[in-house]
């Protein structure tokens, strides 16, 4: 019968010896102390990793409730904003236009995008639920990468829609037909969920043994590769190639569309018309840039460089995982006169029917 020793007397030396070459031992004291040894020993007993530990932000581990409150506010704002726009476009027939059809898809996408990562962050900060199962981790990675690729495609489609609306306004409805809108949207979603399939298949063959702390706030491709007990240079090359291809194609289409839009705006005689159109397009392009540029930094790299003691990668990832879904309702919709009028009509109807 084993003596009833304190938690860290017997297990931690072997764990530290196993992990000392991989990351700073101070991390062991910052993750949930009650779950850490049991998770490691379950992994070692089974000779494979069955659970991962989501470490999050290294320099902010002492402020879990502050992080929880910030993330909760952002999540509620994102869900409320995107959910409201999605429902408004469905319920109000005046918003059944190509532009708002794409906006509703973007709202649903951002709602799903935020729900893939933030709830786990909230559980970690509020209830110290640092662990995530092997299956759940891979599922989160696949869904996240699929939604990210879908958003790249959808933003390119929306840029093309604005190009047709501004550069060929008389032919807009004949070009952007219902059939074409449905086809392009279906291709965006299908292409987004097909794009990471190769990465998932390759990642499922990776061996993991012992080292299972993900220096990130969700399961992503590159942080997982760093934990693999084998050479992952081929996986990195494939991931960078797929990411570069998607980003190059979509960002090029967006850039060309907005260049043509700007050239058309400069030809408008009315100063007010130029100012209004340019303001709308500038805000749209700003959101596209905030989403694309951090992704280019994170995924189009010859070698993953996720540090165990730095928040740089996590903070950069926040721009496209948290900030963009929160900003999209404001930029794309709440500044829109049509959305504001639709919201007033629905609120008047609800208040009127309740009397």
XYZ file of C-alpha atoms in Angstrom:
355
model
C 0.000 0.000 0.000
C 1.413 3.418 -1.035
C 1.933 5.968 1.773
C -0.376 8.942 1.831
C 2.212 11.535 0.815
C 1.566 15.143 -0.213
C 0.644 15.556 -3.846
C 3.985 16.855 -5.122
C 6.390 14.667 -3.126
C 6.292 11.504 -5.231
C 4.934 12.255 -8.720
C 6.566 15.549 -9.684
C 10.249 14.551 -9.876
C 9.599 12.073 -12.663
C 7.294 14.506 -14.450
C 9.841 17.296 -14.215
C 12.583 14.979 -15.380
C 10.458 14.010 -18.369
C 9.584 17.587 -19.308
C 12.689 19.508 -18.294
C 14.094 19.512 -21.821
C 10.871 20.755 -23.330
C 9.717 23.793 -21.394
C 10.245 25.919 -18.301
C 9.427 24.110 -15.058
C 7.693 27.219 -13.705
C 4.784 26.292 -15.950
C 4.043 23.278 -13.769
C 3.194 25.551 -10.862
C 0.890 27.776 -12.944
C -1.438 25.112 -14.331
C -4.153 23.619 -12.138
C -2.129 21.741 -9.506
C -4.791 19.179 -8.661
C -5.222 17.905 -12.217
C -1.653 18.110 -13.524
C -0.098 14.952 -12.020
C -3.110 12.745 -12.768
C -3.227 13.929 -16.366
C 0.458 13.255 -16.892
C 0.311 9.810 -15.324
C -2.767 8.812 -17.322
C -0.811 9.695 -20.430
C 2.275 7.801 -19.306
C 0.332 4.727 -18.190
C -1.373 4.441 -21.575
C 1.939 5.044 -23.415
C 0.213 7.801 -25.387
C -1.300 11.205 -24.759
C -5.013 10.934 -23.996
C -5.455 14.500 -22.760
C -3.829 17.857 -23.398
C -3.396 20.805 -21.049
C -4.420 24.200 -22.438
C -1.893 26.566 -20.875
C -3.113 29.872 -22.322
C -1.288 33.143 -21.637
C 2.005 32.551 -19.744
C 2.368 36.045 -18.268
C -1.314 36.399 -17.266
C -1.830 33.199 -15.287
C -2.202 35.156 -12.031
C -5.299 37.010 -13.251
C -7.830 34.311 -14.216
C -10.942 36.224 -13.113
C -9.889 39.350 -14.996
C -9.377 37.279 -18.132
C -12.699 35.539 -17.511
C -14.599 38.837 -17.283
C -12.952 40.232 -20.411
C -13.556 37.080 -22.436
C -17.149 36.782 -21.169
C -17.938 40.367 -22.214
C -16.387 39.847 -25.644
C -18.210 36.545 -26.125
C -21.616 37.933 -25.101
C -21.126 40.973 -27.339
C -20.083 38.749 -30.258
C -22.972 36.322 -29.806
C -25.546 39.076 -29.339
C -24.319 41.184 -32.249
C -23.881 38.410 -34.779
C -27.007 36.573 -33.637
C -29.132 39.719 -33.938
C -27.916 40.422 -37.465
C -28.447 36.835 -38.541
C -32.043 36.849 -37.267
C -32.795 40.306 -38.691
C -31.713 39.278 -42.182
C -33.852 36.141 -41.998
C -36.966 37.854 -40.593
C -36.953 41.122 -42.564
C -37.774 40.686 -46.253
C -36.284 44.082 -47.093
C -32.886 42.676 -46.193
C -33.197 39.774 -48.618
C -30.518 41.168 -50.930
C -27.179 39.662 -52.040
C -25.140 41.894 -49.738
C -27.114 41.052 -46.595
C -27.278 37.392 -47.586
C -23.476 37.346 -47.390
C -23.538 39.432 -44.202
C -25.879 36.915 -42.536
C -23.509 34.101 -43.521
C -20.609 36.049 -42.061
C -22.547 36.627 -38.833
C -23.355 32.936 -38.481
C -19.731 32.098 -39.286
C -18.374 34.517 -36.677
C -20.859 33.234 -34.114
C -19.587 29.690 -34.732
C -15.981 30.890 -34.900
C -16.113 32.499 -31.461
C -18.013 29.554 -29.963
C -15.241 27.178 -31.025
C -12.564 28.722 -28.800
C -13.951 31.159 -26.204
C -16.152 28.757 -24.138
C -13.115 26.595 -23.382
C -11.205 29.724 -22.373
C -14.035 30.699 -20.011
C -14.071 27.218 -18.469
C -10.312 27.384 -17.947
C -10.321 30.819 -16.310
C -13.422 30.330 -14.146
C -13.294 26.631 -13.187
C -9.625 25.740 -13.813
C -10.631 23.208 -16.462
C -7.230 23.162 -18.126
C -7.479 19.737 -19.741
C -9.037 18.784 -23.058
C -9.368 15.252 -24.390
C -7.450 14.012 -27.426
C -10.624 13.765 -29.511
C -11.981 17.144 -28.405
C -8.635 18.805 -29.135
C -8.493 17.484 -32.688
C -12.152 18.343 -33.228
C -11.564 21.907 -32.059
C -8.538 22.228 -34.330
C -10.398 20.932 -37.389
C -13.525 23.047 -36.845
C -11.452 26.158 -36.148
C -9.264 25.754 -39.242
C -12.336 25.012 -41.372
C -14.156 28.125 -40.184
C -11.016 30.245 -40.675
C -10.669 29.032 -44.275
C -14.393 29.580 -44.875
C -14.125 33.160 -43.625
C -11.226 33.810 -46.007
C -13.352 32.621 -48.935
C -16.450 34.480 -47.743
C -14.608 37.782 -47.286
C -13.306 37.459 -50.851
C -16.857 36.873 -52.107
C -18.127 39.890 -50.176
C -15.370 42.046 -51.683
C -16.447 40.905 -55.147
C -20.071 41.717 -54.280
C -19.086 45.269 -53.289
C -17.023 45.570 -56.477
C -20.018 44.675 -58.646
C -22.352 46.948 -56.644
C -20.092 50.001 -56.960
C -18.413 49.469 -60.308
C -21.417 48.023 -62.191
C -24.497 49.227 -60.288
C -26.859 48.955 -63.285
C -25.984 45.290 -63.804
C -25.743 44.361 -60.125
C -28.990 42.404 -59.818
C -28.476 40.621 -63.138
C -24.963 39.539 -62.123
C -25.523 38.758 -58.449
C -28.473 36.432 -58.920
C -29.883 34.280 -56.139
C -28.442 31.188 -57.788
C -24.935 32.689 -58.028
C -25.063 33.863 -54.400
C -26.080 30.420 -53.175
C -23.447 28.744 -55.356
C -20.597 30.992 -54.177
C -21.617 30.665 -50.527
C -21.884 26.878 -50.778
C -18.448 26.742 -52.398
C -17.010 28.901 -49.601
C -18.365 26.620 -46.866
C -17.492 23.412 -48.714
C -14.012 24.624 -49.617
C -13.426 25.783 -46.057
C -14.208 22.387 -44.569
C -12.239 20.493 -47.221
C -9.091 22.648 -46.963
C -7.792 21.346 -43.567
C -8.610 17.680 -44.243
C -5.041 16.840 -45.251
C -3.663 18.567 -42.151
C -6.057 16.613 -39.930
C -5.209 13.261 -41.522
C -1.471 13.884 -41.179
C -1.837 15.133 -37.610
C -3.813 12.058 -36.551
C -0.770 9.897 -37.326
C 1.532 11.880 -35.044
C 2.778 10.118 -31.902
C 2.467 11.971 -28.590
C 4.198 10.777 -25.449
C 4.356 12.555 -22.106
C 4.710 16.182 -23.146
C 1.132 17.436 -23.494
C 1.067 21.130 -22.473
C -0.226 23.317 -25.319
C 1.268 26.790 -24.988
C -1.824 28.385 -26.430
C -5.433 29.075 -25.472
C -6.965 26.562 -27.889
C -5.888 23.536 -29.924
C -4.239 24.714 -33.117
C -2.146 22.981 -35.753
C 1.313 24.384 -35.028
C 1.186 24.070 -31.203
C 0.155 20.426 -31.600
C 3.045 19.779 -33.982
C 5.490 20.974 -31.349
C 4.268 18.277 -28.956
C 4.699 15.412 -31.416
C 7.382 12.851 -30.614
C 8.726 12.815 -34.178
C 9.960 15.043 -36.991
C 7.096 17.258 -38.155
C 8.860 19.220 -40.903
C 6.639 17.631 -43.575
C 3.490 18.586 -41.647
C 4.774 22.141 -41.248
C 5.542 22.399 -44.970
C 2.098 21.096 -45.962
C 0.346 23.380 -43.480
C 2.267 26.454 -44.630
C 1.621 25.601 -48.288
C -2.137 25.178 -47.826
C -2.335 28.331 -45.707
C -0.291 30.331 -48.203
C -2.429 29.151 -51.123
C -5.733 30.052 -49.458
C -4.504 33.389 -48.154
C -2.770 34.348 -51.391
C -5.843 33.628 -53.522
C -8.403 35.256 -51.237
C -6.377 38.297 -50.201
C -5.388 38.954 -53.821
C -9.045 38.891 -54.875
C -9.946 41.240 -52.023
C -7.076 43.588 -52.823
C -7.878 43.753 -56.545
C -11.576 44.307 -55.834
C -10.897 47.225 -53.515
C -8.343 48.777 -55.859
C -10.987 48.804 -58.591
C -13.537 50.161 -56.113
C -11.218 53.004 -55.092
C -10.560 53.904 -58.740
C -14.319 54.023 -59.330
C -14.900 56.129 -56.211
C -12.380 58.701 -57.405
C -14.502 59.194 -60.522
C -17.613 60.117 -58.526
C -18.374 63.820 -58.945
C -20.245 64.273 -55.680
C -17.956 64.867 -52.710
C -20.528 63.434 -50.290
C -20.912 60.357 -52.476
C -17.155 59.807 -52.555
C -16.840 60.283 -48.807
C -19.716 57.924 -47.944
C -18.631 55.167 -50.328
C -14.964 55.437 -49.400
C -15.776 55.362 -45.668
C -17.788 52.162 -46.082
C -15.125 50.439 -48.195
C -12.265 51.589 -45.953
C -13.916 50.075 -42.871
C -14.579 46.814 -44.739
C -10.975 46.628 -45.945
C -9.728 47.356 -42.414
C -11.618 44.324 -41.064
C -10.307 42.155 -43.907
C -6.752 43.296 -43.122
C -7.146 42.675 -39.379
C -8.277 39.145 -40.181
C -5.798 38.283 -42.951
C -2.520 39.833 -41.798
C -2.309 38.039 -38.403
C -3.255 34.754 -40.094
C -0.474 35.271 -42.630
C 1.944 35.828 -39.734
C 0.710 32.758 -37.834
C 0.267 30.159 -40.573
C 2.554 31.081 -43.465
C 5.778 30.421 -41.585
C 8.531 27.914 -42.460
C 8.725 26.813 -38.831
C 6.337 27.076 -35.877
C 7.722 29.280 -33.126
C 5.266 29.059 -30.253
C 7.168 30.010 -27.142
C 6.451 28.590 -23.723
C 7.127 31.932 -22.067
C 5.779 34.472 -24.556
C 2.304 35.808 -25.185
C 3.150 37.165 -28.650
C 1.558 34.361 -30.657
C -1.501 34.209 -28.415
C -2.034 37.958 -28.608
C -1.638 37.945 -32.402
C -4.137 35.098 -32.640
C -6.640 37.127 -30.591
C -6.891 39.578 -33.501
C -8.556 37.059 -35.808
C -10.119 34.666 -33.300
C -11.737 37.220 -30.960
C -11.403 40.785 -32.242
C -12.593 40.229 -35.823
C -15.807 38.335 -34.912
C -16.578 41.080 -32.391
C -15.913 43.921 -34.853
C -17.691 42.482 -37.896
C -21.233 43.256 -36.653
C -20.205 46.863 -35.984
C -18.347 47.401 -39.244
C -20.526 45.466 -41.656
C -23.965 45.970 -40.209
C -24.599 48.271 -37.245
C -23.331 51.221 -39.291
C -25.795 50.278 -42.011
C -28.950 52.352 -42.324
C -30.895 49.292 -43.535
C -29.944 47.260 -40.465
C -30.860 50.104 -38.108
C -34.267 50.553 -39.758
C -34.922 46.815 -39.710
C -34.045 46.725 -36.006
C -36.426 49.619 -35.272
C -39.239 47.923 -37.199
C -38.814 44.672 -35.307
C -38.597 46.423 -31.945
C -41.713 48.481 -32.736
C -43.546 45.303 -33.730
C -42.470 43.473 -30.565
C -43.358 46.382 -28.276
C -46.640 46.998 -30.091
C -47.727 43.372 -29.875
C -46.883 43.190 -26.174
C -49.350 45.969 -25.270
